[in-house]
Every structure is written in structure tokens, then in C-alpha cells.
Short mmCIF file of C-alpha atoms and ligand atoms in Angstrom, two decimals:
data_model
loop_
_atom_site.label_atom_id
_atom_site.label_comp_id
_atom_site.label_asym_id
_atom_site.label_seq_id
_atom_site.Cartn_x
_atom_site.Cartn_y
_atom_site.Cartn_z
CA MET S 1 -148.46 68.13 35.88
CA ILE S 2 -149.32 66.76 32.40
CA VAL S 3 -147.92 67.17 29.02
CA MET S 4 -150.59 67.64 26.28
CA LYS S 5 -148.98 67.09 22.72
CA PHE S 6 -151.19 67.88 19.67
CA GLY S 7 -150.27 66.68 16.29
CA GLY S 8 -150.46 68.28 13.00
CA THR S 9 -154.11 67.32 12.40
CA SER S 10 -155.05 68.73 15.69
CA VAL S 11 -153.78 72.27 14.52
CA LYS S 12 -154.36 72.05 10.68
CA ASP S 13 -157.08 74.77 10.75
CA ALA S 14 -158.71 77.43 12.78
CA GLU S 15 -161.44 74.98 13.82
CA ALA S 16 -158.73 72.41 14.85
CA VAL S 17 -157.05 75.13 16.98
CA SER S 18 -160.48 76.03 18.51
CA ARG S 19 -160.89 72.55 19.55
CA LEU S 20 -157.27 72.42 21.14
CA ALA S 21 -158.11 75.55 23.03
CA ARG S 22 -161.28 73.99 24.41
CA ILE S 23 -159.43 70.74 25.36
CA VAL S 24 -156.68 72.55 27.15
CA ALA S 25 -159.04 75.01 29.07
CA ARG S 26 -161.14 71.94 30.20
CA GLU S 27 -158.09 70.43 31.88
CA ARG S 28 -157.62 71.60 35.47
CA ARG S 29 -154.08 70.09 36.21
CA PRO S 30 -150.78 72.11 35.60
CA ARG S 31 -149.96 71.44 31.87
CA LEU S 32 -147.48 72.03 29.08
CA VAL S 33 -148.82 72.26 25.79
CA VAL S 34 -146.61 70.84 22.93
CA VAL S 35 -147.88 71.14 19.12
CA SER S 36 -146.62 70.01 15.90
CA ALA S 37 -146.43 72.03 12.82
CA LEU S 38 -149.99 72.35 11.02
CA SER S 39 -150.43 69.33 8.99
CA GLY S 40 -148.65 69.18 5.78
CA VAL S 41 -146.29 72.09 6.52
CA THR S 42 -143.30 70.01 7.34
CA ASP S 43 -143.70 68.22 4.00
CA ALA S 44 -144.13 71.78 2.44
CA LEU S 45 -141.09 72.99 4.04
CA LEU S 46 -138.88 69.97 2.91
CA ASP S 47 -140.21 70.80 -0.72
CA VAL S 48 -138.93 74.55 -0.17
CA ALA S 49 -135.52 73.21 0.73
CA ARG S 50 -135.57 70.68 -2.33
CA LEU S 51 -136.38 73.73 -4.50
CA ALA S 52 -133.62 75.90 -2.94
CA GLU S 53 -131.23 73.13 -3.57
CA ALA S 54 -132.35 73.04 -7.26
CA GLY S 55 -131.81 76.69 -7.49
CA ASP S 56 -135.45 77.44 -8.13
CA GLY S 57 -135.63 80.91 -6.72
CA VAL S 58 -139.19 81.65 -7.93
CA GLY S 59 -140.68 78.33 -6.88
CA VAL S 60 -139.09 78.72 -3.33
CA LEU S 61 -140.62 82.37 -2.79
CA GLN S 62 -143.87 81.31 -4.18
CA ALA S 63 -143.93 78.21 -1.86
CA VAL S 64 -142.96 80.29 1.14
CA ARG S 65 -145.66 82.79 0.34
CA GLY S 66 -148.21 80.13 0.23
CA LEU S 67 -147.25 78.91 3.66
CA HIS S 68 -147.22 82.37 4.97
CA ARG S 69 -150.54 83.20 3.81
CA ARG S 70 -151.89 79.74 5.39
CA HIS S 71 -150.55 80.75 8.71
CA GLU S 72 -151.60 84.32 8.41
CA GLU S 73 -155.29 83.23 7.73
CA MET S 74 -155.14 81.18 11.09
CA ALA S 75 -154.77 84.46 12.92
CA ALA S 76 -158.27 85.14 12.32
CA ILE S 77 -159.35 82.82 15.21
CA VAL S 78 -157.74 85.27 17.62
CA ARG S 79 -160.50 87.68 18.48
CA ALA S 80 -158.77 90.37 20.65
CA THR S 81 -157.61 92.85 18.02
CA GLU S 82 -154.24 93.61 19.71
CA ARG S 83 -153.39 89.91 20.42
CA ARG S 84 -154.23 89.15 16.69
CA ALA S 85 -152.01 92.20 15.48
CA SER S 86 -149.22 90.93 17.70
CA LEU S 87 -149.55 87.26 16.14
CA LEU S 88 -149.83 88.68 12.70
CA ALA S 89 -146.50 90.70 13.34
CA VAL S 90 -144.72 87.69 14.79
CA THR S 91 -145.93 85.50 11.82
CA ASP S 92 -144.50 88.11 9.43
CA ALA S 93 -141.27 88.20 11.13
CA LEU S 94 -141.10 84.36 10.97
CA PHE S 95 -141.91 84.31 7.26
CA ASP S 96 -139.45 87.17 6.44
CA GLU S 97 -136.61 85.49 8.13
CA LEU S 98 -137.53 82.14 6.28
CA THR S 99 -137.77 84.06 3.08
CA ALA S 100 -134.22 85.59 3.58
CA ILE S 101 -132.82 82.05 4.40
CA VAL S 102 -134.31 80.26 1.46
CA ARG S 103 -133.65 83.03 -1.14
CA ALA S 104 -129.80 83.03 -0.03
CA LEU S 105 -129.91 79.06 -0.31
CA ALA S 106 -131.47 79.18 -3.80
CA VAL S 107 -128.70 81.34 -5.02
CA VAL S 108 -125.89 79.03 -3.88
CA GLU S 109 -128.07 76.01 -4.85
CA GLU S 110 -126.88 74.18 -1.75
CA VAL S 111 -128.91 72.97 1.36
CA SER S 112 -126.88 71.31 4.12
CA PRO S 113 -128.56 69.20 6.79
CA ARG S 114 -127.79 72.14 9.08
CA ALA S 115 -129.85 74.54 6.73
CA ARG S 116 -132.53 71.98 6.19
CA ASP S 117 -133.33 71.98 9.76
CA ALA S 118 -133.28 75.67 10.17
CA ILE S 119 -135.91 75.76 7.32
CA VAL S 120 -137.99 72.74 8.67
CA ALA S 121 -138.12 74.16 12.29
CA PHE S 122 -140.37 77.05 11.09
CA GLY S 123 -143.44 74.71 10.95
CA GLU S 124 -143.25 74.18 14.80
CA LEU S 125 -142.06 77.74 15.57
CA ALA S 126 -145.06 79.21 13.64
CA SER S 127 -147.64 76.76 14.91
CA SER S 128 -146.76 77.05 18.54
CA ARG S 129 -147.25 80.81 18.23
CA ILE S 130 -150.70 80.37 16.86
CA ALA S 131 -151.76 77.82 19.57
CA ALA S 132 -150.33 80.03 22.39
CA ALA S 133 -152.11 83.12 20.94
CA ALA S 134 -155.49 81.05 20.56
CA LEU S 135 -155.01 79.75 24.28
CA GLU S 136 -154.84 83.24 25.48
CA ASP S 137 -157.71 84.15 23.48
CA ALA S 138 -159.71 81.63 25.23
CA GLY S 139 -158.73 83.15 28.48
CA LEU S 140 -155.92 80.76 29.62
CA PRO S 141 -152.62 82.25 30.87
CA ALA S 142 -150.62 80.75 27.95
CA ARG S 143 -146.89 81.64 27.58
CA TRP S 144 -145.04 80.74 24.50
CA LEU S 145 -141.55 79.17 24.88
CA ASP S 146 -138.91 78.83 21.92
CA ALA S 147 -138.41 75.19 21.72
CA ARG S 148 -134.73 75.85 20.85
CA ALA S 149 -134.20 77.11 24.37
CA VAL S 150 -135.78 74.20 25.83
CA LEU S 151 -134.75 71.14 23.87
CA VAL S 152 -131.04 70.74 23.87
CA THR S 153 -129.58 67.98 21.28
CA ASP S 154 -126.52 66.87 19.64
CA ALA S 155 -125.41 68.17 16.23
CA GLN S 156 -126.77 65.19 14.12
CA HIS S 157 -129.13 67.39 11.77
CA GLY S 158 -132.39 65.63 10.84
CA ALA S 159 -132.23 63.15 13.43
CA ALA S 160 -130.69 64.73 16.37
CA ALA S 161 -130.25 62.87 19.71
CA PRO S 162 -131.56 64.75 22.77
CA ASP S 163 -129.19 65.75 25.61
CA ARG S 164 -131.33 64.68 28.44
CA ALA S 165 -129.50 66.45 31.44
CA ALA S 166 -129.22 69.55 29.50
CA THR S 167 -132.74 69.48 28.43
CA ASP S 168 -133.82 68.65 32.12
CA GLU S 169 -131.90 71.70 33.18
CA SER S 170 -133.61 74.04 30.89
CA LEU S 171 -137.07 72.55 31.87
CA ARG S 172 -136.28 73.32 35.41
CA ALA S 173 -135.16 76.97 34.47
CA LEU S 174 -137.75 77.82 31.96
CA VAL S 175 -140.91 75.46 32.31
CA ARG S 176 -141.13 74.69 35.97
CA PRO S 177 -141.41 78.45 37.20
CA LEU S 178 -144.13 79.04 34.87
CA LEU S 179 -146.17 75.95 35.76
CA ALA S 180 -145.61 76.94 39.63
CA GLU S 181 -147.24 80.30 38.87
CA GLY S 182 -150.28 78.67 37.18
CA LEU S 183 -149.36 79.57 33.61
CA VAL S 184 -149.62 77.29 30.66
CA PRO S 185 -146.35 77.06 28.65
CA VAL S 186 -146.82 76.31 24.93
CA VAL S 187 -143.67 75.07 22.98
CA GLY S 188 -143.30 73.51 19.46
CA GLY S 189 -142.47 69.83 19.42
CA PHE S 190 -139.65 68.31 17.04
CA VAL S 191 -137.38 71.24 17.22
CA GLY S 192 -134.44 71.85 19.36
CA ALA S 193 -130.82 73.20 19.32
CA THR S 194 -127.28 72.19 19.97
CA ALA S 195 -125.69 73.76 23.03
CA ALA S 196 -123.98 76.02 20.65
CA GLY S 197 -127.52 77.38 19.47
CA LEU S 198 -127.78 75.58 16.22
CA THR S 199 -131.30 74.72 15.19
CA THR S 200 -131.89 70.87 14.99
CA THR S 201 -134.86 68.56 14.42
CA LEU S 202 -135.65 64.95 16.06
CA GLY S 203 -136.72 63.23 12.93
CA ARG S 204 -140.00 63.02 11.35
CA GLY S 205 -142.85 62.45 13.73
CA GLY S 206 -140.74 63.85 16.47
CA SER S 207 -143.03 66.00 18.40
CA ASP S 208 -144.25 62.76 20.05
CA TYR S 209 -140.84 62.34 21.33
CA SER S 210 -140.36 66.09 22.50
CA ALA S 211 -143.64 65.63 24.52
CA ALA S 212 -142.11 62.34 26.23
CA LEU S 213 -138.74 63.86 26.88
CA PHE S 214 -140.56 67.14 28.33
CA GLY S 215 -142.72 64.77 30.50
CA ALA S 216 -139.76 62.89 31.66
CA GLY S 217 -137.79 65.82 32.59
CA LEU S 218 -140.92 67.43 34.54
CA ALA S 219 -141.94 64.01 36.10
CA ALA S 220 -145.21 64.44 34.65
CA ASP S 221 -148.05 62.38 35.87
CA GLU S 222 -149.29 61.73 32.33
CA ILE S 223 -148.25 62.41 28.52
CA GLN S 224 -151.22 62.94 26.37
CA ILE S 225 -150.95 62.41 22.75
CA TRP S 226 -153.74 64.03 20.90
CA THR S 227 -154.34 62.90 17.38
CA ASP S 228 -156.91 62.20 14.68
CA VAL S 229 -157.98 58.82 15.48
CA ASP S 230 -159.51 57.19 18.75
CA GLY S 231 -156.15 55.83 20.03
CA MET S 232 -154.00 53.00 19.06
CA LEU S 233 -156.11 50.81 16.75
CA THR S 234 -155.82 47.10 16.08
CA ALA S 235 -154.32 47.89 12.75
CA ASP S 236 -153.37 50.90 10.57
CA PRO S 237 -156.90 52.42 9.35
CA ARG S 238 -155.46 53.01 6.06
CA VAL S 239 -154.71 49.29 5.46
CA ILE S 240 -157.89 47.90 7.47
CA ALA S 241 -161.23 49.48 6.94
CA GLU S 242 -162.66 49.21 10.37
CA PRO S 243 -160.02 48.49 12.96
CA ARG S 244 -161.03 48.76 16.83
CA VAL S 245 -159.51 50.82 19.53
CA VAL S 246 -157.04 48.98 21.85
CA PRO S 247 -157.94 50.29 25.23
CA ARG S 248 -154.90 49.25 27.28
CA LEU S 249 -151.24 48.55 26.09
CA SER S 250 -148.02 47.89 27.83
CA PHE S 251 -144.98 50.12 26.89
CA ASP S 252 -143.54 47.08 25.36
CA GLU S 253 -146.40 46.60 23.06
CA ALA S 254 -146.69 50.28 22.17
CA SER S 255 -143.15 50.55 21.58
CA GLU S 256 -143.11 47.40 19.19
CA LEU S 257 -146.17 48.57 17.33
CA ALA S 258 -144.57 52.13 16.90
CA TYR S 259 -141.43 50.76 15.53
CA PHE S 260 -143.21 48.29 13.26
CA GLY S 261 -145.38 51.20 11.67
CA ALA S 262 -148.05 52.28 13.98
CA LYS S 263 -147.48 55.98 13.01
CA VAL S 264 -149.74 57.19 15.88
CA LEU S 265 -146.67 57.12 18.19
CA HIS S 266 -143.12 57.97 17.35
CA PRO S 267 -141.04 54.88 18.24
CA SER S 268 -138.77 56.81 20.68
CA THR S 269 -141.58 58.45 22.47
CA ILE S 270 -142.10 55.41 24.98
CA LEU S 271 -138.45 55.33 26.10
CA PRO S 272 -138.53 58.49 28.32
CA ALA S 273 -141.90 57.28 29.56
CA VAL S 274 -140.71 53.99 30.49
CA GLN S 275 -137.91 55.15 32.46
CA LEU S 276 -140.10 56.94 34.93
CA GLY S 277 -143.21 54.92 34.37
CA ILE S 278 -145.14 57.67 33.15
CA PRO S 279 -148.43 56.65 31.41
CA VAL S 280 -148.96 57.76 27.89
CA ARG S 281 -152.62 58.27 26.68
CA ILE S 282 -153.47 58.52 23.09
CA LEU S 283 -156.48 60.52 22.56
CA ASN S 284 -158.64 62.00 19.71
CA SER S 285 -158.85 65.71 19.50
CA HIS S 286 -162.12 65.38 17.45
CA ARG S 287 -163.82 63.24 20.16
CA PRO S 288 -162.23 64.33 23.35
CA GLU S 289 -164.82 62.42 25.45
CA ALA S 290 -163.57 58.97 23.76
CA PRO S 291 -161.48 57.02 26.26
CA GLY S 292 -158.57 56.44 23.96
CA THR S 293 -155.61 54.19 24.63
CA LEU S 294 -153.69 53.96 27.90
CA VAL S 295 -150.25 53.00 27.69
CA THR S 296 -148.64 51.76 31.09
CA ARG S 297 -145.91 49.62 32.29
CA SER S 298 -147.78 46.40 32.60
CA VAL S 299 -151.22 45.35 31.31
CA ASP S 300 -153.23 42.32 32.24
CA GLY S 301 -152.60 39.85 29.43
CA GLY S 302 -155.83 38.30 29.44
CA ASP S 303 -156.74 35.25 27.36
CA GLY S 304 -157.43 36.63 23.95
CA GLY S 305 -155.30 37.09 21.02
CA PRO S 306 -152.62 39.74 20.04
CA ALA S 307 -153.14 43.40 21.15
CA ALA S 308 -152.72 44.65 17.53
CA ILE S 309 -151.06 44.23 14.16
CA ALA S 310 -148.77 46.37 12.39
CA CYS S 311 -147.14 46.46 9.05
CA LYS S 312 -143.98 48.23 7.75
CA ARG S 313 -143.94 48.57 3.87
CA GLY S 314 -141.34 49.12 1.20
CA LEU S 315 -138.40 47.28 2.75
CA THR S 316 -135.19 45.56 1.32
CA ARG S 317 -134.19 42.28 2.40
CA ILE S 318 -130.38 41.31 2.31
CA ASP S 319 -129.31 37.83 2.27
CA ILE S 320 -125.77 37.37 3.53
CA ALA S 321 -124.12 33.71 3.17
CA SER S 322 -120.98 33.16 4.67
CA SER S 323 -118.49 32.08 1.96
CA ARG S 324 -116.49 29.94 4.21
CA MET S 325 -119.23 27.23 4.47
CA LEU S 326 -119.80 27.39 8.11
CA MET S 327 -120.37 30.25 10.09
CA ALA S 328 -117.25 31.04 12.07
CA TYR S 329 -117.69 32.95 15.06
CA GLY S 330 -117.13 36.68 14.56
CA PHE S 331 -119.05 36.37 11.23
CA LEU S 332 -122.09 38.14 12.84
CA ARG S 333 -119.92 41.01 14.32
CA ARG S 334 -118.38 41.49 10.83
CA VAL S 335 -121.84 41.51 9.27
CA PHE S 336 -123.45 43.98 11.77
CA GLU S 337 -120.21 46.37 11.78
CA VAL S 338 -121.06 46.93 8.21
CA PHE S 339 -124.57 48.22 9.09
CA GLU S 340 -123.20 50.24 12.02
CA ARG S 341 -120.58 51.88 9.59
CA PHE S 342 -123.17 52.86 7.15
CA ARG S 343 -125.52 54.04 10.11
CA THR S 344 -128.26 51.92 8.79
CA PRO S 345 -130.80 50.39 11.23
CA VAL S 346 -131.57 46.87 10.71
CA ASP S 347 -135.35 45.80 11.45
CA VAL S 348 -135.59 42.06 11.42
CA VAL S 349 -132.98 39.34 11.43
CA THR S 350 -132.96 35.94 10.92
CA THR S 351 -129.97 33.25 10.85
CA SER S 352 -129.46 29.73 9.85
CA GLU S 353 -126.41 27.80 9.91
CA VAL S 354 -124.69 29.52 6.99
CA SER S 355 -126.42 32.59 6.34
CA VAL S 356 -128.04 35.71 7.90
CA SER S 357 -131.04 37.67 6.41
CA VAL S 358 -131.90 40.99 7.56
CA THR S 359 -134.40 43.87 6.47
CA ILE S 360 -133.62 47.41 6.22
CA ASP S 361 -135.87 50.53 5.75
CA ASP S 362 -133.11 53.08 4.85
CA ARG S 363 -131.88 52.10 1.58
CA ARG S 364 -129.47 55.11 0.97
CA ALA S 365 -126.50 53.26 1.84
CA LEU S 366 -127.49 49.92 0.25
CA ASP S 367 -124.94 49.72 -2.42
CA GLY S 368 -122.13 50.62 0.00
CA ILE S 369 -123.40 48.00 2.32
CA VAL S 370 -123.63 45.33 -0.42
CA ALA S 371 -120.21 46.13 -1.56
CA GLU S 372 -118.66 45.88 1.69
CA LEU S 373 -120.38 42.88 2.73
CA SER S 374 -119.31 41.29 -0.63
CA THR S 375 -115.68 41.34 0.61
CA PHE S 376 -116.37 38.51 3.03
CA ALA S 377 -119.89 36.96 2.05
CA GLU S 378 -122.04 36.02 -0.82
CA VAL S 379 -124.78 38.80 -0.75
CA ALA S 380 -128.29 39.21 -2.48
CA SER S 381 -130.73 41.86 -1.85
CA GLU S 382 -134.29 42.31 -2.90
CA ASP S 383 -136.60 45.17 -2.80
CA GLY S 384 -140.40 45.42 -2.40
CA MET S 385 -140.56 43.65 0.97
CA ALA S 386 -142.73 44.33 3.73
CA ILE S 387 -142.74 43.30 7.64
CA VAL S 388 -146.17 42.10 9.20
CA CYS S 389 -146.19 41.69 12.83
CA ALA S 390 -148.56 40.75 15.60
CA VAL S 391 -147.83 42.39 18.98
CA GLY S 392 -149.08 41.34 22.42
CA GLU S 393 -148.11 40.18 25.87
CA ARG S 394 -150.26 37.27 25.31
CA LEU S 395 -147.78 35.93 22.66
CA ARG S 396 -145.53 35.33 25.45
CA THR S 397 -147.82 33.30 27.64
CA ASP S 398 -149.97 31.54 25.35
CA ALA S 399 -147.78 29.21 23.01
CA ARG S 400 -150.63 28.56 20.70
CA LEU S 401 -150.82 32.09 19.48
CA ALA S 402 -147.76 32.13 17.27
CA THR S 403 -149.00 29.01 15.56
CA ARG S 404 -152.40 30.52 14.97
CA VAL S 405 -150.77 33.88 13.66
CA LEU S 406 -148.73 31.80 11.05
CA GLY S 407 -151.71 29.58 10.33
CA ALA S 408 -153.56 32.49 9.33
CA LEU S 409 -150.98 33.28 6.73
CA GLU S 410 -151.05 29.90 5.40
CA GLY S 411 -150.37 29.95 1.59
CA LEU S 412 -148.61 33.36 1.57
CA PRO S 413 -144.89 32.84 0.71
CA LEU S 414 -142.88 34.08 3.76
CA ALA S 415 -139.28 35.13 3.26
CA MET S 416 -138.69 35.37 6.91
CA VAL S 417 -139.99 34.60 10.32
CA SER S 418 -138.98 35.89 13.72
CA GLN S 419 -139.99 35.84 17.20
CA GLY S 420 -137.91 38.28 19.23
CA GLY S 421 -136.40 37.55 22.61
CA SER S 422 -139.22 39.40 24.27
CA ARG S 423 -141.44 36.87 22.60
CA LYS S 424 -144.13 39.69 22.57
CA ASN S 425 -144.34 39.70 18.78
CA ILE S 426 -144.16 37.51 15.89
CA THR S 427 -142.88 39.02 12.81
CA VAL S 428 -142.91 37.79 9.27
CA VAL S 429 -141.27 39.37 6.21
CA LEU S 430 -143.05 38.86 2.90
CA ARG S 431 -143.53 40.53 -0.43
CA ASP S 432 -144.89 43.82 -0.25
CA ALA S 433 -147.67 43.10 -2.56
CA ASP S 434 -148.92 40.47 -0.19
CA ALA S 435 -148.80 42.73 2.98
CA PRO S 436 -152.46 44.10 2.69
CA ALA S 437 -153.71 40.58 2.20
CA ALA S 438 -151.58 39.32 5.35
CA MET S 439 -152.94 42.14 7.36
CA GLU S 440 -156.54 41.54 6.32
CA ARG S 441 -156.39 37.83 7.19
CA LEU S 442 -154.74 38.46 10.54
CA HIS S 443 -157.17 41.19 11.44
CA ARG S 444 -160.18 39.03 10.64
CA ARG S 445 -158.74 36.05 12.44
CA PHE S 446 -158.05 37.91 15.72
CA PHE S 447 -160.30 41.08 15.65
CA GLU S 448 -163.17 40.22 13.57
CA THR S 449 -164.08 36.59 13.61
CA GLU S 450 -163.86 36.09 17.41
CA ASP S 451 -165.89 39.09 18.02
CA ALA S 452 -168.58 37.80 15.74
CA ALA S 453 -168.62 34.44 17.44
CA ARG S 454 -168.76 36.11 20.69
CA ALA S 455 -171.42 38.35 19.63
CA ALA S 456 -173.48 35.33 18.21
CA LEU S 457 -173.08 33.53 21.57
CA ALA S 458 -174.50 36.50 23.51
CA ILE S 459 -177.31 36.57 21.39
CA ALA S 460 -178.03 32.87 21.59
P1 ADP O 1 -150.38 63.40 14.39
O1 ADP O 1 -150.40 64.49 13.20
O2 ADP O 1 -151.32 63.62 15.28
O3 ADP O 1 -148.99 63.21 14.96
P2 ADP O 1 -149.95 60.97 12.84
O4 ADP O 1 -150.39 61.12 11.37
O5 ADP O 1 -148.38 61.04 13.12
O6 ADP O 1 -150.73 62.16 13.58
O7 ADP O 1 -150.36 59.69 13.40
C1 ADP O 1 -151.77 59.43 13.36
C2 ADP O 1 -152.03 58.46 12.30
O8 ADP O 1 -151.46 57.13 12.44
C3 ADP O 1 -153.73 57.99 12.08
O9 ADP O 1 -154.30 58.93 11.53
C4 ADP O 1 -153.46 56.63 11.51
O10 ADP O 1 -153.80 56.81 9.99
C5 ADP O 1 -152.10 56.39 11.53
N1 ADP O 1 -151.97 54.87 12.04
C6 ADP O 1 -151.19 53.86 11.68
N2 ADP O 1 -151.23 52.80 12.37
C7 ADP O 1 -152.20 53.09 13.28
C8 ADP O 1 -152.62 52.45 14.34
N3 ADP O 1 -152.23 50.93 14.64
N4 ADP O 1 -153.44 53.01 15.29
C9 ADP O 1 -153.82 54.23 15.09
N5 ADP O 1 -153.29 55.08 14.10
C10 ADP O 1 -152.57 54.43 13.26
N1 LIG O 2 -143.87 68.33 12.12
C1 LIG O 2 -143.02 66.91 12.30
C2 LIG O 2 -143.35 66.06 11.20
O1 LIG O 2 -144.24 66.37 10.20
C3 LIG O 2 -142.94 66.36 13.52
C4 LIG O 2 -144.38 65.98 13.98
O2 LIG O 2 -145.29 66.19 13.39
O3 LIG O 2 -144.41 65.22 14.92
O4 LIG O 2 -142.68 65.09 11.03
MG1 MG O 3 -147.21 61.94 14.56
#
């Protein structure tokens, strides 16, 4: 069997959902369909939560009404009258429930993480209903499943961690029998529930992660991530005008790229796939015939350059110098304990004899972190930094590549340079304002000029 996950843009409107139905219908293998909220809906629901917190009762109801209308309009794609009526009834019920929740929250002007999850989950709960009805309408034996009955998580609202054993158990009990009967289960991504039944979410972009967790639990033959680009591209298309598709990637390459900003895959997606060696395919729902990107355990490194480049912007660098001259052992432990205590992940780390520099993405606890580090070290922090990295198996085997990457950045002030233990990436930290130039230079160096040269040779 396979898992087919459709992102927000692949369910954004009636036309997109019709495309989804055609893609799922064309597939002959048993399949589980996972969908995101309609594009923009998760953001809109987070806005609703903010309005409720601000006590804006009128604004909250207006926003929910707008969302209700958008979902209601989608029901028009269902042609069978009875099916359309029941989809509309389900949609009405969902939005009535949401209205009741946010109205109450706006009165008390308080939205706990738990309540925020309850609100945000409506995006996937509603979109999955629409997708299931559209599939049925296309003649497929679709069965909607409540994601909260399938994905079991801990209670860390907003960034819940899955309980793999419990989730596998519910997949066995709820999904396998449907697949065995030849039915097509449809479930919302991103959303889960605690063992006690409280609604949770996996963190932004988490539908990919749901798909991978389901794929692993069902020992799928393939996990397909259907999106709005042709696959993993050599760079973020919002930064580089004409990136190319990367046809093959290893799990390691894909996870480094995802972690360092290639939003097309949620960074956690790869983990469950890696454990069972399940291939992940990134495909374009606008061009289903395009081959996409296939991510597998290993790829032939070849003799070219990096597989792709990525950047992560708006970061903060923290320099931590040991105030006792030389770095005594135990210093690094103390430093990282502080980040652990404030639950703040560190992206890049470099060290010297007397100091450690790290970058962080999540600035919420910055003041606390700096205050605590300052009790035993000299600390300086700087906002407005970015990570730019080149990723590829070839970096490990071709010693010249790292030099060529740095060479391409000549003249740009680099704040940190790091090549991790995997040696599959070379990462630099620089000023955020320099990130686009750095990306352009790297892209030209590795994905444009060489090509141009090869093309010229072919002509000659
Ligand atoms: P979905 O709604 O399908 O989950 P996302 O917006 O989460 O889609 O991810 C797809 C987007 O990721 C693309 O539209 C593209 O703008 C962005 N992106 C960033 N870096 C890359 C990359 N290296 N390759 C492909 N897409 C990328
Ligand atoms: N709808 C969620 C989000 O926008 C999850 C996802 O799309 O993957 O973050
Ligand atoms: Mg996504």
C-alpha cells in the first residue's frame, strides 16, 4: 500500500480537489489519503485564536463565518445531491462547534495552548471531509477517518510528539481493515489526540509528518508528498528564480535540506521513513506526470556538486565565551543545559578554544537564556542572521567541494562556518541581508554555470 499526502495548495479550491480526486483515482495500489487544511486556513485559524485572546468577539465571529463560507463553497464540487447535502451538514456542524468554542474564549479573553490546538485542528477536520466526499463523488470507495482517533500523541500542545506504539495500534485497528476491504481511507494530517482524547497538533507543516508516521505504521511501500512544485528543488524558488528539480536524494540529504529551510518537506517526515527504509516521493499535483523527487536510503553520489542548497533566515547568533580563560571540561555541558532548560533548539554550533557560538531560530526564551548563560560566561547575541548551506553526499567524498562552496562566497563576511559530523553539508552563518546574494552565488556556481558549460560542450 502507499500513503498519498496532499498539502494545502493541493486542496486549496474546487479545482485543486478535483485534481486530487483524479490523482487518487488513477492510482491502483491500496492507498491511505492524508490531507492538509485548505491553504491559508491554518494561518486564519491562528488569527482567530489571537482575536479570541484579545477579546474581539465580533472579529472572531466574522473570521469564522468567512472560513465557514469558504468551506461551504467547496461543497459545490460534489455533484450527487444527497452527498453534497451531507457534506454541507457536516461542515455546518463543524463550524457551529468552532463558533461556540471561540465565542466562549473571546469572553474569557484567554486561549491556552490546549484551546489553540482545538481551534487549529478544524482546518484538517474540515478539509478531510471535503476530500473524502470528492473522492466518493468520483466513484471511489472513500471512508473518512477522524485523525484524533488515529494519531496518538503526548500532551505538548502545538508541537505534540507522536506515541508510535499507540498510533500503530490504532492504524492496525482502524485503517488496515478498510484497506483490506479495498476502501480508500481519508484522514486529516497535522492533527492528533492524547490518550485521554484531547486534541493536539504536530507543529506547522506537520501533515507531512502524519503521512510518514502512518506510512511507517502501515509498512507502506511508498509515501507520496503531493505539493505545488515539481519536487525538491536545487534551491527555494522564492529565493532563486529558476531552480532545477533534484531527481534523487538520500534520506540524509533530504532531512538536512528540510531542517535548513526546504519547506517542501517537514523535517521530521524523514525519520519514520528512514527507520523502515520507505521511499518518499515528492510530486506536483498540478503536473502529476512529472517524475518528482525520489528520496531513498542511499543514492549514487556521482561526481557533480552538492544536491541542493538551502537557507534559513531571521536567526539569532549567540556567542558564549568562558569567563575563566580556557574552556574547562563541563563548560559545553553547562551551556547546552541552558538551551535544554529553555526548550530552545540550537541549529549550528561552532567552538574555539575559549568560546562557543550557536544559532537559534526560536527567540522566545532569548532573554532568559542570555541571563542564565551570563552567570558563568560572557554572552553577546546578534539578531538578523541567516544560515546558508550546501547539502550533498558528494561533500563527503570529494574534499574539494567544501573549498569550492566557500570560494563561491568569497567577500561575504561569514560569522560561522561548520561542517557537521556527517560531512554531508557545509553550513555558513552570515548576515541575513547577505543570504540572497550567497544563495545566488552558490546556485550559479553549482547549478547554472556547470550546466551552461556542459551544454556548450554538447553543442561543440
Ligand atoms: P504544502 O502545502 O504542499 O505542504 P509547502 O508550502 O509546505 O506546501 O511546501 C512547498 C513549498 O516549499 C514550495 O511551494 C516552495 O515554495 C517551498 N520550498 C522551499 N524550498 C524548497 C525547495 N528546495 N524545493 C522545493 N520547494 C521548496
Ligand atoms: N495545515 C498545517 C499547517 O499549515 C499542517 C500542514 O499543512 O502540513 O501548518
Ligand atoms: Mg508543507
